[in-house]
XYZ file of C-alpha atoms in Angstrom:
586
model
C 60.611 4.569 -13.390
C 59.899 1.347 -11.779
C 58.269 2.754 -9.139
C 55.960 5.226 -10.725
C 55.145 2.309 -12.800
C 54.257 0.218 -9.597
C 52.256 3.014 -8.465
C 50.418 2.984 -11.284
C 49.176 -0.171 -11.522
C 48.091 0.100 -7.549
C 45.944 3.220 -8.469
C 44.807 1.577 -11.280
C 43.533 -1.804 -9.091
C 42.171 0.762 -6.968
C 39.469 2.291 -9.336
C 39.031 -1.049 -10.893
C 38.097 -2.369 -7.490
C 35.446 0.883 -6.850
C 34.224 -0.171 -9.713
C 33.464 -3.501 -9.636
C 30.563 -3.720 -7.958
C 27.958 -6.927 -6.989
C 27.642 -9.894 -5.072
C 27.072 -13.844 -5.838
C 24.529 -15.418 -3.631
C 25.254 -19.490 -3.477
C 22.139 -20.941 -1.927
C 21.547 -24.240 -0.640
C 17.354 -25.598 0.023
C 17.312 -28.326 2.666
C 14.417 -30.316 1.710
C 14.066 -29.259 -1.778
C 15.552 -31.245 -4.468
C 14.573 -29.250 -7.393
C 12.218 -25.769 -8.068
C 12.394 -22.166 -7.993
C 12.980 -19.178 -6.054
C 11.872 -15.898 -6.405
C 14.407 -13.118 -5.471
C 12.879 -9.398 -5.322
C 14.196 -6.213 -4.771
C 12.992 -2.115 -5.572
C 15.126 -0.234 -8.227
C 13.551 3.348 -8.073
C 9.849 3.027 -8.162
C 9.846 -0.045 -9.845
C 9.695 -3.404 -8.427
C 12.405 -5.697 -10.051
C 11.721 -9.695 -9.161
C 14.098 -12.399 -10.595
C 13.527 -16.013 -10.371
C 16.603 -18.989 -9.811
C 16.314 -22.745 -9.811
C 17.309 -24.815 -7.569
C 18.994 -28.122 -8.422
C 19.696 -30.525 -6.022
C 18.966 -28.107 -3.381
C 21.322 -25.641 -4.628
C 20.733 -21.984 -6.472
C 23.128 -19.380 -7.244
C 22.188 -15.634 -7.908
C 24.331 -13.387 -9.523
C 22.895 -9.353 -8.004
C 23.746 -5.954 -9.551
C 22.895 -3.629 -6.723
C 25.231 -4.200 -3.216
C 24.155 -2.564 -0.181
C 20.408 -2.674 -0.953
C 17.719 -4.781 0.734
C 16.284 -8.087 -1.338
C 13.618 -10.822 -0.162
C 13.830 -14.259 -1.485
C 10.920 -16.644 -1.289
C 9.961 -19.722 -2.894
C 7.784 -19.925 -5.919
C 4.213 -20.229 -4.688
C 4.611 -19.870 -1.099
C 4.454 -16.149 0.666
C 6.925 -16.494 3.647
C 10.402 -16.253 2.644
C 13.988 -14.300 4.371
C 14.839 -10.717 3.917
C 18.761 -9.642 3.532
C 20.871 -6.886 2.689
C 23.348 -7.588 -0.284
C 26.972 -6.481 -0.312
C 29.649 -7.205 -2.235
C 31.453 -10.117 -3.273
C 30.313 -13.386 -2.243
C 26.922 -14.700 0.181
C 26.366 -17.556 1.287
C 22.734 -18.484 2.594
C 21.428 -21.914 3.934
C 17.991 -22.319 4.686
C 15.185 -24.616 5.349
C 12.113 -24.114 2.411
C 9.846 -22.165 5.310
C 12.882 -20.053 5.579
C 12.714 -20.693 9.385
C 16.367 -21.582 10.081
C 18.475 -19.536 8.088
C 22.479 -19.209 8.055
C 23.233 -15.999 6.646
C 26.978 -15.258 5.752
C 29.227 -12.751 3.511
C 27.109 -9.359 4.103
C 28.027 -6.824 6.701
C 25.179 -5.859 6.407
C 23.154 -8.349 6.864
C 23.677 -8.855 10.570
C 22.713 -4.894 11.251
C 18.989 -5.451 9.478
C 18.797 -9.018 11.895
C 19.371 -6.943 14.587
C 16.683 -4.527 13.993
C 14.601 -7.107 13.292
C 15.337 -8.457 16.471
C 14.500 -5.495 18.618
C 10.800 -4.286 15.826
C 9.421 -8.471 17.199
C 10.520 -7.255 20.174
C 7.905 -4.145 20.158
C 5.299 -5.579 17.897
C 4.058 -7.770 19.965
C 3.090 -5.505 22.604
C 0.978 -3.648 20.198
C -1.979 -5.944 19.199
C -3.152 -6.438 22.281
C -3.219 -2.313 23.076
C -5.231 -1.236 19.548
C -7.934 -3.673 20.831
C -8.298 -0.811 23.950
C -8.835 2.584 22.719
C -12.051 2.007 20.879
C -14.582 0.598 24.174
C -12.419 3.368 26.426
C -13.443 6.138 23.941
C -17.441 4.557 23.739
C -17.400 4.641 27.063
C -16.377 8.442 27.690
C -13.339 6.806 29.989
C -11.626 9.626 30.355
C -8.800 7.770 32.843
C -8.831 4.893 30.053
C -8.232 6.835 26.990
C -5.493 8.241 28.457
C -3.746 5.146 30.115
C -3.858 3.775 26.532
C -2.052 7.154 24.968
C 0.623 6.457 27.389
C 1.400 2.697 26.673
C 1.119 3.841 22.959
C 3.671 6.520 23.670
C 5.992 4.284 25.570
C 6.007 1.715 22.627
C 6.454 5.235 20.398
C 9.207 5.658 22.447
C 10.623 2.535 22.424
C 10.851 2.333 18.387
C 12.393 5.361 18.469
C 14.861 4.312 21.126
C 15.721 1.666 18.643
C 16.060 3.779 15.435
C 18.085 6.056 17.044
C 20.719 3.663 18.437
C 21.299 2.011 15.095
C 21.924 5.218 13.430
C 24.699 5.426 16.470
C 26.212 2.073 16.461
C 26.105 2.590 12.491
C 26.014 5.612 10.853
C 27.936 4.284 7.973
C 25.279 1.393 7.375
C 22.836 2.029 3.828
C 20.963 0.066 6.686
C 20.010 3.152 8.696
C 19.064 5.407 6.117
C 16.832 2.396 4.594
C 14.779 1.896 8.464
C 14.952 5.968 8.513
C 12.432 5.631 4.885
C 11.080 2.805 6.502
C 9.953 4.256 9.568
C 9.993 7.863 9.305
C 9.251 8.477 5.879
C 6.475 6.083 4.520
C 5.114 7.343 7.925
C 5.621 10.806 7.489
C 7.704 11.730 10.903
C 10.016 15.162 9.358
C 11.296 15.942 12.978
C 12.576 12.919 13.522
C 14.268 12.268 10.136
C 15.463 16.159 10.487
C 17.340 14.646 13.718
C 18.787 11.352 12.355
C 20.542 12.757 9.458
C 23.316 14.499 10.919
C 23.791 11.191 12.828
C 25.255 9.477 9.113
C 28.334 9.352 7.873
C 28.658 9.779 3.890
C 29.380 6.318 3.319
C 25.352 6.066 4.492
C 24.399 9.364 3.152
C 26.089 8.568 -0.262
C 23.632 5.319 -0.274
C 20.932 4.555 -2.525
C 18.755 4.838 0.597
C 20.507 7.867 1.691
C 20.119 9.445 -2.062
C 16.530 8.857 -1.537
C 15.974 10.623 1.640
C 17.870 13.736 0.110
C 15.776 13.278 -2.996
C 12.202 12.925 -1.022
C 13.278 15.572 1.398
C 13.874 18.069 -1.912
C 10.387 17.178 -3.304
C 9.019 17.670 -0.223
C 10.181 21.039 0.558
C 7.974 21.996 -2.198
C 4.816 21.452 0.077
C 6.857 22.813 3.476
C 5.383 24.854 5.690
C 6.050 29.003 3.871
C 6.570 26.983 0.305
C 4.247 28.831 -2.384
C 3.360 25.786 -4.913
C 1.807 26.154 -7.967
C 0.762 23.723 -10.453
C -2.067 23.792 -13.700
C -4.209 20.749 -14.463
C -7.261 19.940 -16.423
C -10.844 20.345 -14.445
C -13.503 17.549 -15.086
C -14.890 19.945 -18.491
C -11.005 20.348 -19.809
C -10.393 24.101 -18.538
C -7.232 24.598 -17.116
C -7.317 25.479 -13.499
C -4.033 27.007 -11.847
C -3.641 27.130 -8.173
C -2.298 30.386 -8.326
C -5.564 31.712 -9.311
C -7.161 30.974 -5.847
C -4.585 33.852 -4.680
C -6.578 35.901 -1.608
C -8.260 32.306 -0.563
C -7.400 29.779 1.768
C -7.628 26.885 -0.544
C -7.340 23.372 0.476
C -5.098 21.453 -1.797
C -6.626 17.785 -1.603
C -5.268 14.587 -3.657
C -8.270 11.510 -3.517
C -9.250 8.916 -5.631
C -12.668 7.527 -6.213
C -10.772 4.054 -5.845
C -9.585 5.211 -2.593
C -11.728 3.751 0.400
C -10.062 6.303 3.313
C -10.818 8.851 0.650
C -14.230 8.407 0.458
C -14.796 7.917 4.326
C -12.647 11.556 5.022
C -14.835 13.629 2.082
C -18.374 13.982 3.981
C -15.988 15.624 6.813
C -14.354 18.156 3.908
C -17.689 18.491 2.571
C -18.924 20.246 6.216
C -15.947 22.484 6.506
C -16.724 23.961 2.886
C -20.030 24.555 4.066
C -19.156 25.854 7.111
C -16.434 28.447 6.446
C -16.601 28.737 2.353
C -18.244 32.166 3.044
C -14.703 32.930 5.067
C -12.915 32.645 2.227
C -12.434 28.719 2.525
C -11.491 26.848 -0.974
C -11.029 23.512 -1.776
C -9.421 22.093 -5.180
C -9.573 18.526 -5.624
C -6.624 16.792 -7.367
C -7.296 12.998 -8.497
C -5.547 9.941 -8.582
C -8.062 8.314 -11.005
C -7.532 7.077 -14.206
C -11.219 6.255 -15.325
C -13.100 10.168 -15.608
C -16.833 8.413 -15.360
C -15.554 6.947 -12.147
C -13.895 10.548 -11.130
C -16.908 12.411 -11.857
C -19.448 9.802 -10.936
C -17.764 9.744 -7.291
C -17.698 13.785 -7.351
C -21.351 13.468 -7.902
C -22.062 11.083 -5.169
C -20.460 12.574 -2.253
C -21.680 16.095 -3.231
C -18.507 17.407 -3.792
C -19.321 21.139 -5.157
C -15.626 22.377 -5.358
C -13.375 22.867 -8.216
C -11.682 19.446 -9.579
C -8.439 18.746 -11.720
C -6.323 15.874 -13.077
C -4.846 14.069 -15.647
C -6.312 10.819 -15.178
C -2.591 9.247 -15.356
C -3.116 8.029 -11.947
C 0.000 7.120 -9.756
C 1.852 8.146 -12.899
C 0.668 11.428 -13.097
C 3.612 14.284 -12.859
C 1.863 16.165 -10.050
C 2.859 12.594 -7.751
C 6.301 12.930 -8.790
C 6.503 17.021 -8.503
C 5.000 16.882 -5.088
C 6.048 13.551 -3.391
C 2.193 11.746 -3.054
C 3.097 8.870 -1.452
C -0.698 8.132 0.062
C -4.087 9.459 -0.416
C -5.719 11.128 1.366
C -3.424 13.684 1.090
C -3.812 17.422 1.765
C -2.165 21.021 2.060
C -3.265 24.277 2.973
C -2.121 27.436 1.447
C -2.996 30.976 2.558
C -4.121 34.063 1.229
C -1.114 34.690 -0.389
C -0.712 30.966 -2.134
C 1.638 30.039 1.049
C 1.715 26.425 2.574
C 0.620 26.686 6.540
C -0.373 23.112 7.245
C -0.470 20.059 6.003
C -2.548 16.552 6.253
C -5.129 18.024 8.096
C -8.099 15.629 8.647
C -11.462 15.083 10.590
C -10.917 17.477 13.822
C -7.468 18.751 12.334
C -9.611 20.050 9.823
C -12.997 21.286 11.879
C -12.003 22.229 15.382
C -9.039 24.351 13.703
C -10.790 26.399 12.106
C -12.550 27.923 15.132
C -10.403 31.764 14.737
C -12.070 31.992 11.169
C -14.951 34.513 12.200
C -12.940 37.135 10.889
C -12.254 36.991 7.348
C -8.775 35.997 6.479
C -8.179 35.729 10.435
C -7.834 31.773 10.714
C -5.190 30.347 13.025
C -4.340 26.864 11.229
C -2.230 24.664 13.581
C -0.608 21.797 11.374
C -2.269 18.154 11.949
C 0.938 16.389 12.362
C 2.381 18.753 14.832
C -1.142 18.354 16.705
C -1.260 14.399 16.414
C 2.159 13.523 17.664
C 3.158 13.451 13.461
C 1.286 10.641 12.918
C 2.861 8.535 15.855
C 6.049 8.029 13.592
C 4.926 5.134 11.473
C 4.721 3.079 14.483
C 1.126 3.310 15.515
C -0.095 4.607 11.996
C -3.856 3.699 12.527
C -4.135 5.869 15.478
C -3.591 9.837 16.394
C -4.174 11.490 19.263
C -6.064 14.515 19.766
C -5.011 15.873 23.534
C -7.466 18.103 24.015
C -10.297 16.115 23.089
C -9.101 12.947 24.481
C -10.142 11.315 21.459
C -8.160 8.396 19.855
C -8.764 8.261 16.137
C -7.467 6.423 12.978
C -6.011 8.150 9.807
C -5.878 5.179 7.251
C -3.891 6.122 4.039
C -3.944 4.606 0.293
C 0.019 4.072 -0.449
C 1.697 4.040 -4.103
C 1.700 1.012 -5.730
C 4.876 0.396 -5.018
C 4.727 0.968 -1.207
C 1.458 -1.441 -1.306
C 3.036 -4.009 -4.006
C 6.041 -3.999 -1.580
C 4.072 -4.368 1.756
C 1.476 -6.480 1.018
C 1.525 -8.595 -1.523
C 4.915 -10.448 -1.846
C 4.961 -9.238 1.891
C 8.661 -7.436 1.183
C 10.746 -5.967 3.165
C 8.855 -4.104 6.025
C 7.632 -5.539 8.943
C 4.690 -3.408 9.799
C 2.781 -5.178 6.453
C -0.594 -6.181 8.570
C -0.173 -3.056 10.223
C -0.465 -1.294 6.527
C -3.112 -3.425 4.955
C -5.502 -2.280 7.919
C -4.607 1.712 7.228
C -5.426 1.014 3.215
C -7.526 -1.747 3.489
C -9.670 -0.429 0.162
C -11.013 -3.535 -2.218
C -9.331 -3.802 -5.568
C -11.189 -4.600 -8.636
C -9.323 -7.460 -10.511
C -12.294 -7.889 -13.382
C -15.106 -6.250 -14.799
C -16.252 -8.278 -18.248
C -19.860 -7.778 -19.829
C -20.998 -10.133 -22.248
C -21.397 -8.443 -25.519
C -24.652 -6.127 -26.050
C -24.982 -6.555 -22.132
C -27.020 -3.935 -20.305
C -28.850 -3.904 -17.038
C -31.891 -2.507 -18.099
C -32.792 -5.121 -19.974
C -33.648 -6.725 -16.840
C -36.210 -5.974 -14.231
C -36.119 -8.979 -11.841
C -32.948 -10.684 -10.065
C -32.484 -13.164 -7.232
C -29.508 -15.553 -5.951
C -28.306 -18.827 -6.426
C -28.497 -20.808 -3.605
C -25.068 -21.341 -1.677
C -22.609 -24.204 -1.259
C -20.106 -23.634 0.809
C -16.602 -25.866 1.887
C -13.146 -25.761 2.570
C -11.045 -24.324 5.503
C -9.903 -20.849 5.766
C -7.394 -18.674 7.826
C -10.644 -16.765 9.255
C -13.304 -18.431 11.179
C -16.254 -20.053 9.011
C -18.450 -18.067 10.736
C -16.939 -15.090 9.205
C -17.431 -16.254 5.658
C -21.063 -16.981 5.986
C -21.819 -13.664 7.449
C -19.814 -12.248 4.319
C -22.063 -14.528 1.785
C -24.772 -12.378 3.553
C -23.309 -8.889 3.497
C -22.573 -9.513 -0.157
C -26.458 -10.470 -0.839
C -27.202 -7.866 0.718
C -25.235 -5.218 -0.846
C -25.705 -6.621 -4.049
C -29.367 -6.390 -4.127
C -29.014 -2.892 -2.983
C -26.592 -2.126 -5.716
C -29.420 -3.849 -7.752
C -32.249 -2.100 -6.821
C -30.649 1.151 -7.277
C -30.429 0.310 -10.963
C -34.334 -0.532 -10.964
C -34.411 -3.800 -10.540
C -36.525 -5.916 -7.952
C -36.059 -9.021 -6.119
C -38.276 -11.718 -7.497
C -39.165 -15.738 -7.288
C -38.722 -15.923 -10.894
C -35.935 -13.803 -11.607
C -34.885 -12.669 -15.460
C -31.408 -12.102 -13.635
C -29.375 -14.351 -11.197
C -26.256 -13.583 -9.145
C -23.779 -16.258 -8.350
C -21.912 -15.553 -5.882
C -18.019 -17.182 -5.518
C -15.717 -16.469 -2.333
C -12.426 -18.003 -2.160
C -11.953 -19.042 1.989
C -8.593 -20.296 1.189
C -5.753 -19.042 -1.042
C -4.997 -21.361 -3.747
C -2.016 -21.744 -6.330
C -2.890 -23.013 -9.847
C 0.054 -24.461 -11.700
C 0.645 -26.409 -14.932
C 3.498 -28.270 -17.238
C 4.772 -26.176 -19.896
C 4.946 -28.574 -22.555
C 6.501 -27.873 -25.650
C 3.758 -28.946 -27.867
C 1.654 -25.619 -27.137
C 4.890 -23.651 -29.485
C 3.665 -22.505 -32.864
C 5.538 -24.610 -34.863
C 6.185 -27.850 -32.290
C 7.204 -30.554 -34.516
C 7.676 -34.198 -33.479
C 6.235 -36.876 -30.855
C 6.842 -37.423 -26.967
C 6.579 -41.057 -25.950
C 8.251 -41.060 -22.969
C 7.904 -39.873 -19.505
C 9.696 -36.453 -18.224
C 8.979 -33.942 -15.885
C 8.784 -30.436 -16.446
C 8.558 -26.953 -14.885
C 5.800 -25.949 -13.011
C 4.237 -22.580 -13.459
C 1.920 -20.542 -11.786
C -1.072 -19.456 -14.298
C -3.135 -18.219 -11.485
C -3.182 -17.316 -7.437
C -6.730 -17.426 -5.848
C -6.785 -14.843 -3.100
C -8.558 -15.409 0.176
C -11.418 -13.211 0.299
C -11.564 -12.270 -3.211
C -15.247 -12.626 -4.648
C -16.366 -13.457 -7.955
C -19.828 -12.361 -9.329
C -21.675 -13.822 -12.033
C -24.751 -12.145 -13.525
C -26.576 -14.823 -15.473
C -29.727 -14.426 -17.829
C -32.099 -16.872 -16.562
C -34.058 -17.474 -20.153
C -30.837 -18.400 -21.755
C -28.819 -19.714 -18.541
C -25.888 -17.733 -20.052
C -23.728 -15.570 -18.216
C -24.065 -11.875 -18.740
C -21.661 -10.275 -16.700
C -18.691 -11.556 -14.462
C -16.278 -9.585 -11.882
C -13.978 -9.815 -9.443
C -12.768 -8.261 -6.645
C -9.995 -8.755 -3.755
C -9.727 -8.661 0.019
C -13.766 -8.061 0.068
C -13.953 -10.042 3.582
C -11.894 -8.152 6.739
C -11.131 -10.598 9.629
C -12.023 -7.791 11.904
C -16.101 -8.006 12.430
C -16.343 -4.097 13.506
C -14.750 -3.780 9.533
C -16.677 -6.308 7.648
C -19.942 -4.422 6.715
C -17.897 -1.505 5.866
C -15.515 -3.388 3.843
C -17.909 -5.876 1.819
C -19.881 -2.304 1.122
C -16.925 -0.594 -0.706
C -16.265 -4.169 -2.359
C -19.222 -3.928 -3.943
C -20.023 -0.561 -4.577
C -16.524 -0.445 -6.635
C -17.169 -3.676 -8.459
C -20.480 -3.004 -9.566
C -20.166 0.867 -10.101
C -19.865 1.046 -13.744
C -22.932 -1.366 -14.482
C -25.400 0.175 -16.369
């Protein structure tokens, strides 16, 4: 009896200890007495960020969620330390740049330093090769276009080398399957995931990362290659459209947004390949992203898109995303005659040169994009396919979810290919529109600019900025014109123009007298917590309309990441800034 009883309790302490999961991270600052730190990981497809404070250079964190990946930074600075949490107890001492760090308690941990180790190891070799392929493709250098392919293929190579032996050395590791959505998945790679997951043990596969993959790879299937999807949404009049009713068509499935900047630049090139082969039986059915329908069919209008177009205006929230796996825009599929899927992503030559077998009707030989362009150079090289036959080095920039973008770019998260994302979706992103009340443009019919004063240092050269003051004149008074308006001496209209050339943190006391019902006197000195009430962005423009008669301002908006630090981008980009800004002015 005794020893049924001991056994007992020893199963029991067993499933106790399976259950109790979660770790304690005690921190210790060097060089900061007192503060806060932010500490920010992903639970699903939401973003989940916490905040500790540190007292005399201490912190402790109490985390629900072992075995995932967190980033820890302090308040109002962007660098900061990813790690991967396990259970029990971490330890983590660190300086406030987060540039010596002692990392103990994970077994994890070490496994994501040591990929870490080996990406810094590749990255570097990489900027100085994407500054090639453009002047060797000008040129018509036949011998240089393809020297470049292979250094980008050995550094393909490399990365994959990499991947590949930690899914060896650990294929019990949540670590793996993390770097395999990482890698493989936010840069759509199927082969290579399709090889790596026999590789993982269930420990891994039973993961919250691993759970994912087999989660993606399900919605996915949906859109394979043979899959026959089929979906209903609303058309920009209300009707109810069905896929299935394009049924003896190839029809070209293709998610945009009017929002979306890559969008935009790919529709002209779906625009000629409805022109050219609609007669051969070519459809295309537009699916939006948007959320605004003047700004849907407004962009529709603008880049003479003549097609069929359907949505539910819920944006990234919409249930087609979820149903079908969007991760980016643009985003396509191609179904056949009989509503089957028989490639996928295909874009500007993927999309024209393939389509050269379509003289006879229904006799079109599609070969997939991704099979064609190396799939998309497996995340590592994302800005640039290759087309073989053409010798041709192109980019495919993509739009990611907000959580992929929130993630990557602005509390600059967990993946280390961030710059290398912000240049594939580099689209603007309107903060502010706000019209004074009874505001409209035509009551207007002259405008000119404030004169500008300019100061301060910035990250990108000086030079840079003034040339974007310029561009943004310039765009503006095209915008301007457009609506009927002319440039004048004596303007009824002037545009102020703000660019922030530095980011800047603005902070204030709480103090308790700003409660409803404060009650009482402070005569004596204290110090209280500082918090952020606003982040100035570098490159983010503001734009004041201002009636000259009454020198009152009419209109105000702003705008992010309006100025690129690449000059060959910097027209383009302060175009779509203002375009988008000042779209819905009327």
């Amino acid at each position: 009896m005794k020893k049924m009883m001991a056994f007992l309790l020893l199963v029991s302490s067993a499933v106790y200890a399976q259950k109790k999961t979660g770790f304690v991270l005690n921190g210790e600052v060097k060089g900061m007495k007192s503060g806060k730190l932010y500490i920010a990981h992903a639970e699903g497809k939401k973003n989940v960020t916490d905040s500790v404070m540190v007292k005399n250079g201490k912190f402790t964190y109490k985390g629900t969620n072992p075995g995932e990946i967190y980033y820890v930074n302090v308040a109002g600075q962007r660098r900061g330390y990813s790690f991967f949490s396990d259970n029990g107890v971490l330890t983590m001492k660190t300086d406030t740049l987060f540039k010596d760090v002692t990392f103990t308690g994970s077994r994890y941990n070490p496994q994501l330093r040591e990929w870490f180790n080996a990406w810094n190891a590749i990255t570097p070799k990489a900027g100085g090769y994407y500054k090639r392929p453009d002047s060797a493709t000008k040129v018509q250098d036949t011998a240089g276009i393809a020297a470049v392919r292979r250094l980008f293929d050995d550094l393909q190579g490399e990365m994959d080398t990499a991947v590949f032996r930690m899914a060896r050395n650990y294929p019990s590791s949540p670590v793996v399957p993390w770097l395999i959505i990482d890698r493989y998945i936010n840069y759509p790679a199927p082969e290579k995931v399709k090889a790596l997951m026999p590789l993982l043990k269930p420990a891994a596969l039973n993961s919250v990362y691993g759970k994912e993959i087999a989660e993606i790879q399900r919605i996915a299937a949906k859109t394979g290659i043979g899959a026959t999807p089929e979906f209903a949404l609303a058309d920009t009049a209300g009707n109810i459209v069905k896929l299935s009713s394009y049924r003896g068509k190839y029809v070209l499935v293709d998610f945009w947004a009017s929002w979306c900047g890559p969008c935009r630049k790919e529709n002209p090139n779906v625009v000629a390949a409805f022109n050219k082969y609609h007669a051969k039986g070519f459809e295309v059915l537009g699916v939006t992203l948007d959320t605004k329908h003047d700004a849907w069919v407004q962009a529709i209008a603008k880049d003479g898109l003549t097609w069929a177009h359907v949505g539910d205006l819920k944006g990234w929230q919409s249930d087609i995303v979820a149903d079908y796996g969007i991760r980016a825009v643009p985003t396509n599929f191609l179904v056949d005659p009989s509503g089957k899927v028989i490639a996928k992503d295909l874009r500007e030559e993927a999309l024209q040169k393939n389509w050269s077998s379509c003289s006879r009707e229904n006799s079109c030989h599609i070969r997939n994009h991704t099979e064609r362009a190396g799939h998309g150079r497996a995340g590592l090289f994302v800005l640039y396919n290759y087309w073989p036959a053409s010798g041709v080095i192109k980019r495919y920039p993509y739009c990611g979810t907000p959580l992929l973008n929130s993630i990557n770019m602005r509390k600059i998260w967990f993946f280390p290919l961030a710059t290398l994302l912000f240049l594939a979706c580099n689209t603007t992103r309107v903060l502010n529109r706000e019209p004074a009340d009874g505001f409209s443009l035509s009551q207007y019919k002259t405008f000119n600019f404030y004169e500008v004063e300019a100061g301060g240092d910035s990250t990108i050269s000086g030079q840079a900025y003034r040339e974007g003051i310029t561009m943004l004149q310039r765009e503006i008074a095209k915008q301007l014109t457009e609506h009927g308006l002319q440039q004048a001496a004596n303007p009824d209209l002037e545009v102020n123009i703000g660019l922030v050339v530095q980011e800047k943190v603005q902070t204030r006391e709480t103090d308790f007298r700003e409660a409803p019902r404060y009650i009482g006197q402070r005569r004596y000195s204290w110090k209280s917590e500082q918090i952020e009430v606003g982040r100035y962005k570098e490159g983010t423009a503001t734009i004041h309309l201002v009636d000259r008669a009454q020198n009152k301002m009419v209109w105000r908006g702003v705008v992010e990441d309006v100025i690129s630090s690449k000059p060959a981008r910097r027209q383009a980009q302060v175009a779509e800034a203002v375009s988008e800004l000042l779209r819905e002015l009327k």
